[in-house]
Amino acid sequence: MTPVREISGIDATTFHEVVAGYAPVVLRGAARDWPIVAASATAQSACDYLLGFDEGAAAEAFVGPAEINGRFFYAADMKGFNFERRKGSFADLLRYLLSLQGSERPPAVYAGALETSQCLPGFAEANPMPLVDGLGATPRIWVGNASTVSTHFDASDNVAVVAAGRRRFTLFPPDQVHNLYVGPLDHNMAGQPASMVALNDPDFERYPRFREALAAAQVAELEPGDAIFIPALWWHQVDALSGFNVLVNYWWADSPDMAARFDAVVHGVLAISHLPEPRREAWRAMFDTFVFRKHGHPAEHLAEQDRRVLGEPTPGWRHYLKQYLMRGLGRP
């Protein structure tokens, strides 16, 4: 697979260019000066550092038996999953991970997306990421042992920083979604649909188009202090390669409407996907014109005050459009 492009010594101006480029980029050494990175030489020292910020916050972890080989996924019958969710304190989670160090076949443990302001007050201030200043990104921490988060996408742009351990990121461009054999849209492990293909041991007889996805894939391995920019809708699998791993990430929205976009896809499934092909193609022309604007602004022939739904996205426009949609979605 193609290596992800790398940049060292990135600054705010270069980072803006990276985001605008809409492709993954490794930001090598972007967090090399973080205290948690300095403490990451051993699991014990990293845990001790994190526990210094602990104030008793709760956390939920995925815990799977050794037999899943670290891959959190569906159960064989697809009705449930191959792990259980356990709740406890963040401190106890760290101590549990420490207790597993050196085990030949430990259970897989993974806890993610925990806001540092809640579980580790002061951590973000001690380990800052100025590249995302002003973007409204909330620092979140992920901890666990060797594990695999199956290929999925996020609706937001993302900077992920490896703070302890090593991680491998395998990324697929958005146009490869057809070749990823995506699982149920509404029944998944953590909110986003995931590829059904085991990337590390693919079944090409069952998923033959996955070869095309692999040909377009990019891969990067990160050490403590390295970061990676992952654009929204780029599919990615994340393999935590060490017995103890810590990652800090930052998601941010590019507009107030971000959360509604995947719902728009599902609404399209409801309204259009089952129509005969000629009618689907007719609706494709509608989308190309009004949504994707393949032919320019669809209301350029109207005065601004007459464009209404097709007007410029202001707070008032968003409110009007949501009210319009709610009236339509309320119909049986």
Coordinates of C-alpha atoms in Angstrom, one line a residue:
M1 CA 0.0 0.0 0.0
T2 CA 1.0 3.6 -0.6
P3 CA 2.6 5.3 2.4
V4 CA 0.7 8.3 3.7
R5 CA 2.3 11.6 2.8
E6 CA 4.4 13.0 5.8
I7 CA 5.2 16.5 7.0
S8 CA 7.6 17.4 9.8
G9 CA 7.8 20.8 11.6
I10 CA 4.2 21.7 10.7
D11 CA 2.9 25.2 11.6
A12 CA -0.6 26.7 11.5
T13 CA -0.3 27.9 7.9
T14 CA 0.9 24.6 6.6
F15 CA -1.8 22.8 8.6
H16 CA -4.5 25.0 6.9
E17 CA -3.1 23.8 3.6
V18 CA -3.2 20.2 4.7
V19 CA -6.9 20.5 5.7
A20 CA -7.7 22.2 2.4
G21 CA -6.0 19.4 0.5
Y22 CA -8.5 16.8 1.7
A23 CA -6.0 13.9 1.9
P24 CA -4.5 12.2 4.9
V25 CA -1.1 13.5 6.1
V26 CA 1.2 12.2 8.9
L27 CA 2.3 15.1 11.1
R28 CA 5.6 13.5 12.2
G29 CA 6.7 14.7 15.7
A30 CA 3.8 17.2 16.0
A31 CA 3.4 16.3 19.8
R32 CA 7.0 15.3 20.6
D33 CA 7.1 17.8 23.4
W34 CA 4.1 16.5 25.2
P35 CA 4.7 15.4 28.8
I36 CA 2.6 12.2 28.2
V37 CA 5.0 11.3 25.3
A38 CA 8.0 11.7 27.6
A39 CA 6.2 9.4 30.1
S40 CA 5.4 6.8 27.5
A41 CA 8.5 4.7 27.8
T42 CA 6.6 2.1 29.9
A43 CA 3.0 1.3 30.6
Q44 CA 3.5 2.0 34.3
S45 CA 5.0 5.5 33.7
A46 CA 2.3 6.4 31.3
C47 CA -0.4 5.3 33.7
D48 CA 1.2 7.1 36.5
Y49 CA 1.2 10.3 34.5
L50 CA -2.5 9.9 33.5
L51 CA -3.5 9.1 37.1
G52 CA -2.0 12.4 38.2
F53 CA -5.0 14.1 36.5
D54 CA -7.6 11.6 37.7
E55 CA -10.5 12.9 39.8
G56 CA -12.6 9.7 39.8
A57 CA -14.4 10.0 36.5
A58 CA -16.3 7.0 35.1
A59 CA -15.5 5.3 31.8
E60 CA -16.9 2.6 29.6
A61 CA -14.7 0.0 27.9
F62 CA -15.1 -2.7 25.3
V63 CA -13.7 -6.0 26.6
G64 CA -13.5 -9.0 24.3
P65 CA -12.1 -12.5 24.9
A66 CA -8.6 -13.4 23.7
E67 CA -10.2 -15.4 20.9
I68 CA -11.2 -12.3 19.0
N69 CA -7.5 -11.4 18.5
G70 CA -8.1 -7.8 19.4
R71 CA -10.7 -7.3 16.6
F72 CA -13.8 -5.7 17.9
F73 CA -16.6 -6.8 15.6
Y74 CA -20.0 -8.4 15.2
A75 CA -21.0 -11.7 16.7
A76 CA -21.3 -14.6 14.3
D77 CA -25.1 -14.1 14.1
M78 CA -24.7 -10.4 13.5
K79 CA -27.3 -9.7 16.2
G80 CA -24.8 -8.6 18.7
F81 CA -21.1 -8.1 19.1
N82 CA -18.0 -10.1 20.0
F83 CA -17.3 -8.0 23.1
E84 CA -19.1 -6.7 26.2
R85 CA -19.3 -3.1 27.5
R86 CA -18.1 -2.7 31.0
K87 CA -18.5 0.5 33.1
G88 CA -16.2 1.5 35.9
S89 CA -13.8 4.3 36.9
F90 CA -11.2 5.5 34.5
A91 CA -8.5 4.9 37.1
D92 CA -9.6 1.3 37.5
L93 CA -9.5 0.9 33.7
L94 CA -5.9 2.0 33.7
R95 CA -5.0 -0.4 36.5
Y96 CA -6.8 -3.2 34.7
L97 CA -4.7 -2.6 31.6
L98 CA -1.5 -2.6 33.7
S99 CA -2.5 -5.9 35.2
L100 CA -2.7 -7.4 31.7
Q101 CA 0.9 -6.5 30.8
G102 CA 2.9 -9.5 30.0
S103 CA -0.1 -11.9 29.6
E104 CA 0.3 -14.3 26.7
R105 CA -3.3 -14.1 25.6
P106 CA -5.0 -11.2 27.3
P107 CA -8.5 -10.1 26.7
A108 CA -8.8 -7.2 24.3
V109 CA -9.6 -3.9 26.0
Y110 CA -10.5 -0.6 24.4
A111 CA -12.0 2.6 25.7
G112 CA -12.4 5.6 23.4
A113 CA -13.7 9.1 22.8
L114 CA -13.5 10.1 26.5
E115 CA -13.4 13.9 26.8
T116 CA -10.3 14.8 28.7
S117 CA -12.0 17.8 30.4
Q118 CA -14.2 15.3 32.2
C119 CA -12.0 12.3 32.8
L120 CA -8.6 14.0 33.1
P121 CA -9.0 17.7 34.0
G122 CA -5.9 19.7 33.1
F123 CA -4.5 17.1 30.7
A124 CA -5.3 19.1 27.6
E125 CA -3.7 22.2 29.0
A126 CA -0.5 20.3 29.9
N127 CA -0.5 18.6 26.4
P128 CA -1.7 21.2 24.0
M129 CA -2.3 20.9 20.3
P130 CA -2.2 24.5 18.9
L131 CA -2.8 23.3 15.3
V132 CA -6.5 22.9 16.1
D133 CA -6.9 26.1 18.2
G134 CA -10.0 28.0 17.2
L135 CA -11.6 25.0 15.5
G136 CA -13.8 24.1 18.4
A137 CA -12.3 20.7 18.7
T138 CA -12.8 18.8 22.0
P139 CA -9.7 16.7 23.1
R140 CA -10.6 13.1 23.6
I141 CA -8.5 10.2 24.9
W142 CA -8.4 6.6 23.9
V143 CA -6.7 3.8 25.9
G144 CA -6.4 0.1 25.5
N145 CA -4.1 -2.8 24.6
A146 CA -3.4 -4.4 21.3
S147 CA -6.6 -4.1 19.3
T148 CA -8.2 -3.4 15.9
V149 CA -10.9 -0.8 15.2
S150 CA -12.4 -2.0 11.9
T151 CA -12.5 0.2 8.8
H152 CA -15.0 3.0 9.3
F153 CA -15.4 6.7 8.6
D154 CA -16.0 9.8 10.7
A155 CA -18.2 12.7 9.6
S156 CA -15.7 15.2 10.9
D157 CA -12.1 16.1 10.1
N158 CA -9.8 14.6 12.7
V159 CA -6.3 15.0 14.1
A160 CA -5.2 11.9 16.0
V161 CA -2.1 11.9 18.2
V162 CA -0.3 8.8 19.4
A163 CA 0.7 9.5 23.0
A164 CA 1.9 6.0 24.0
G165 CA 2.4 2.8 22.1
R166 CA 2.4 2.4 18.3
R167 CA -0.5 2.5 15.9
R168 CA -1.0 1.6 12.3
F169 CA -3.5 3.6 10.2
T170 CA -4.9 2.2 7.0
L171 CA -6.9 4.6 5.0
F172 CA -9.2 4.4 1.9
P173 CA -10.5 7.3 -0.2
P174 CA -14.2 8.0 0.0
D175 CA -14.7 6.8 -3.6
Q176 CA -13.7 3.2 -2.4
V177 CA -16.9 2.8 -0.3
H178 CA -18.4 0.5 -2.9
N179 CA -15.4 -1.8 -2.5
L180 CA -15.4 -1.9 1.3
Y181 CA -18.6 -4.1 1.7
V182 CA -20.0 -1.9 4.4
G183 CA -22.1 -3.5 7.2
P184 CA -25.5 -2.3 8.5
L185 CA -25.8 1.4 8.6
D186 CA -28.0 1.4 11.7
H187 CA -26.5 -1.5 13.7
N188 CA -22.8 -0.9 14.5
M189 CA -20.3 -0.8 17.3
A190 CA -19.8 2.8 17.9
G191 CA -22.1 4.9 15.8
Q192 CA -20.6 4.7 12.3
P193 CA -21.0 1.8 9.9
A194 CA -17.9 -0.4 9.4
S195 CA -16.5 -2.6 6.6
M196 CA -17.3 -6.3 6.9
V197 CA -13.9 -7.2 5.5
A198 CA -11.1 -8.3 7.9
L199 CA -8.4 -6.1 6.6
N200 CA -5.6 -8.1 8.2
D201 CA -6.9 -11.4 6.8
P202 CA -9.3 -10.6 3.9
D203 CA -11.5 -13.2 2.3
F204 CA -11.2 -12.3 -1.3
E205 CA -13.6 -15.0 -2.4
R206 CA -16.4 -13.4 -0.4
Y207 CA -15.3 -9.8 -0.9
P208 CA -13.5 -9.8 -4.3
R209 CA -13.8 -6.0 -4.9
F210 CA -11.7 -5.4 -1.8
R211 CA -8.6 -5.9 -3.9
E212 CA -9.5 -2.7 -5.6
A213 CA -9.8 -0.9 -2.3
L214 CA -6.4 -2.2 -1.2
A215 CA -4.9 -0.9 -4.4
A216 CA -6.1 2.6 -3.4
A217 CA -5.2 2.3 0.3
Q218 CA -2.6 4.4 2.1
V219 CA -0.9 3.2 5.3
A220 CA 1.2 4.8 8.1
E221 CA 2.7 3.7 11.4
L222 CA 3.0 6.2 14.1
E223 CA 5.2 6.4 17.2
P224 CA 4.6 8.4 20.4
G225 CA 4.5 12.1 19.5
D226 CA 3.4 11.6 15.9
A227 CA 0.0 12.7 14.6
I228 CA -2.1 12.1 11.6
F229 CA -4.8 14.3 9.8
I230 CA -7.7 12.2 8.6
P231 CA -10.2 14.1 6.5
A232 CA -14.0 13.5 7.0
L233 CA -15.4 10.5 5.1
W234 CA -12.0 8.9 4.5
W235 CA -12.4 5.3 5.7
H236 CA -9.8 4.1 8.1
Q237 CA -8.8 1.1 10.2
V238 CA -6.7 1.7 13.3
D239 CA -4.5 -1.1 14.7
A240 CA -3.1 -0.5 18.2
L241 CA 0.1 -2.5 18.0
S242 CA 1.5 -2.3 21.6
G243 CA 0.4 -3.9 24.9
F244 CA -0.5 -0.4 26.2
N245 CA -1.7 2.4 24.0
V246 CA -2.9 6.0 24.4
L247 CA -4.2 8.2 21.7
V248 CA -5.6 11.7 21.8
N249 CA -7.8 13.0 19.0
Y250 CA -9.6 16.1 17.9
W251 CA -12.7 16.2 15.8
W252 CA -14.2 19.5 14.6
A253 CA -17.2 20.4 12.5
D254 CA -16.8 22.4 9.3
S255 CA -20.4 23.7 9.6
P256 CA -23.4 23.5 11.9
D257 CA -25.1 21.1 9.5
M258 CA -22.4 18.4 9.7
A259 CA -24.5 16.0 11.9
A260 CA -27.3 15.9 9.4
R261 CA -25.3 14.7 6.5
F262 CA -25.4 10.9 7.1
D263 CA -29.1 11.2 8.0
A264 CA -29.5 12.7 4.5
V265 CA -28.0 9.5 3.0
V266 CA -30.4 7.3 5.1
H267 CA -33.3 9.5 4.0
G268 CA -32.2 9.0 0.4
V269 CA -32.3 5.2 1.0
L270 CA -35.9 5.6 2.3
A271 CA -37.1 7.8 -0.5
I272 CA -35.1 6.8 -3.6
S273 CA -33.0 3.6 -3.4
H274 CA -35.9 1.2 -4.2
L275 CA -37.2 3.0 -7.2
P276 CA -36.7 1.5 -10.7
E277 CA -33.4 2.5 -12.3
P278 CA -34.8 5.1 -14.7
R279 CA -36.4 6.9 -11.8
R280 CA -33.3 6.7 -9.7
E281 CA -31.4 8.2 -12.6
A282 CA -33.9 11.0 -12.8
W283 CA -33.4 11.8 -9.1
R284 CA -29.6 11.6 -9.6
A285 CA -30.1 14.5 -12.0
M286 CA -31.9 16.4 -9.3
F287 CA -29.1 15.8 -6.8
D288 CA -26.4 16.7 -9.3
T289 CA -28.2 20.0 -10.0
F290 CA -29.4 21.1 -6.5
V291 CA -27.0 19.3 -4.1
F292 CA -23.7 18.7 -5.9
R293 CA -24.1 21.8 -8.1
K294 CA -22.4 20.1 -11.1
H295 CA -23.7 22.9 -13.4
G296 CA -23.1 25.9 -11.1
H297 CA -25.4 27.5 -8.6
P298 CA -28.9 26.2 -9.3
A299 CA -30.5 29.5 -8.4
E300 CA -28.2 32.0 -10.1
H301 CA -31.1 33.1 -12.2
L302 CA -33.1 34.2 -9.1
A303 CA -32.6 37.3 -7.0
E304 CA -31.1 36.5 -3.6
Q305 CA -34.3 37.2 -1.7
D306 CA -36.2 34.7 -3.9
R307 CA -33.8 31.8 -3.6
R308 CA -35.3 30.6 -0.2
V309 CA -34.2 26.9 0.2
L310 CA -31.4 27.5 -2.3
G311 CA -30.1 30.6 -0.5
E312 CA -26.9 31.2 1.3
P313 CA -26.4 29.2 4.6
T314 CA -27.1 31.7 7.4
P315 CA -28.6 30.9 10.8
G316 CA -32.0 32.1 9.6
W317 CA -31.7 30.0 6.5
R318 CA -30.8 26.9 8.5
H319 CA -33.8 27.5 10.8
Y320 CA -36.2 27.9 7.9
L321 CA -34.8 24.9 6.1
K322 CA -35.1 22.6 9.2
Q323 CA -38.7 23.7 9.7
Y324 CA -39.4 22.9 6.0
L325 CA -37.8 19.5 6.4
M326 CA -39.6 18.7 9.6
R327 CA -43.0 19.4 8.0
G328 CA -42.1 17.0 5.1
L329 CA -40.7 14.3 7.4
G330 CA -43.8 14.4 9.5
R331 CA -45.9 13.0 6.6
P332 CA -46.7 9.3 6.8

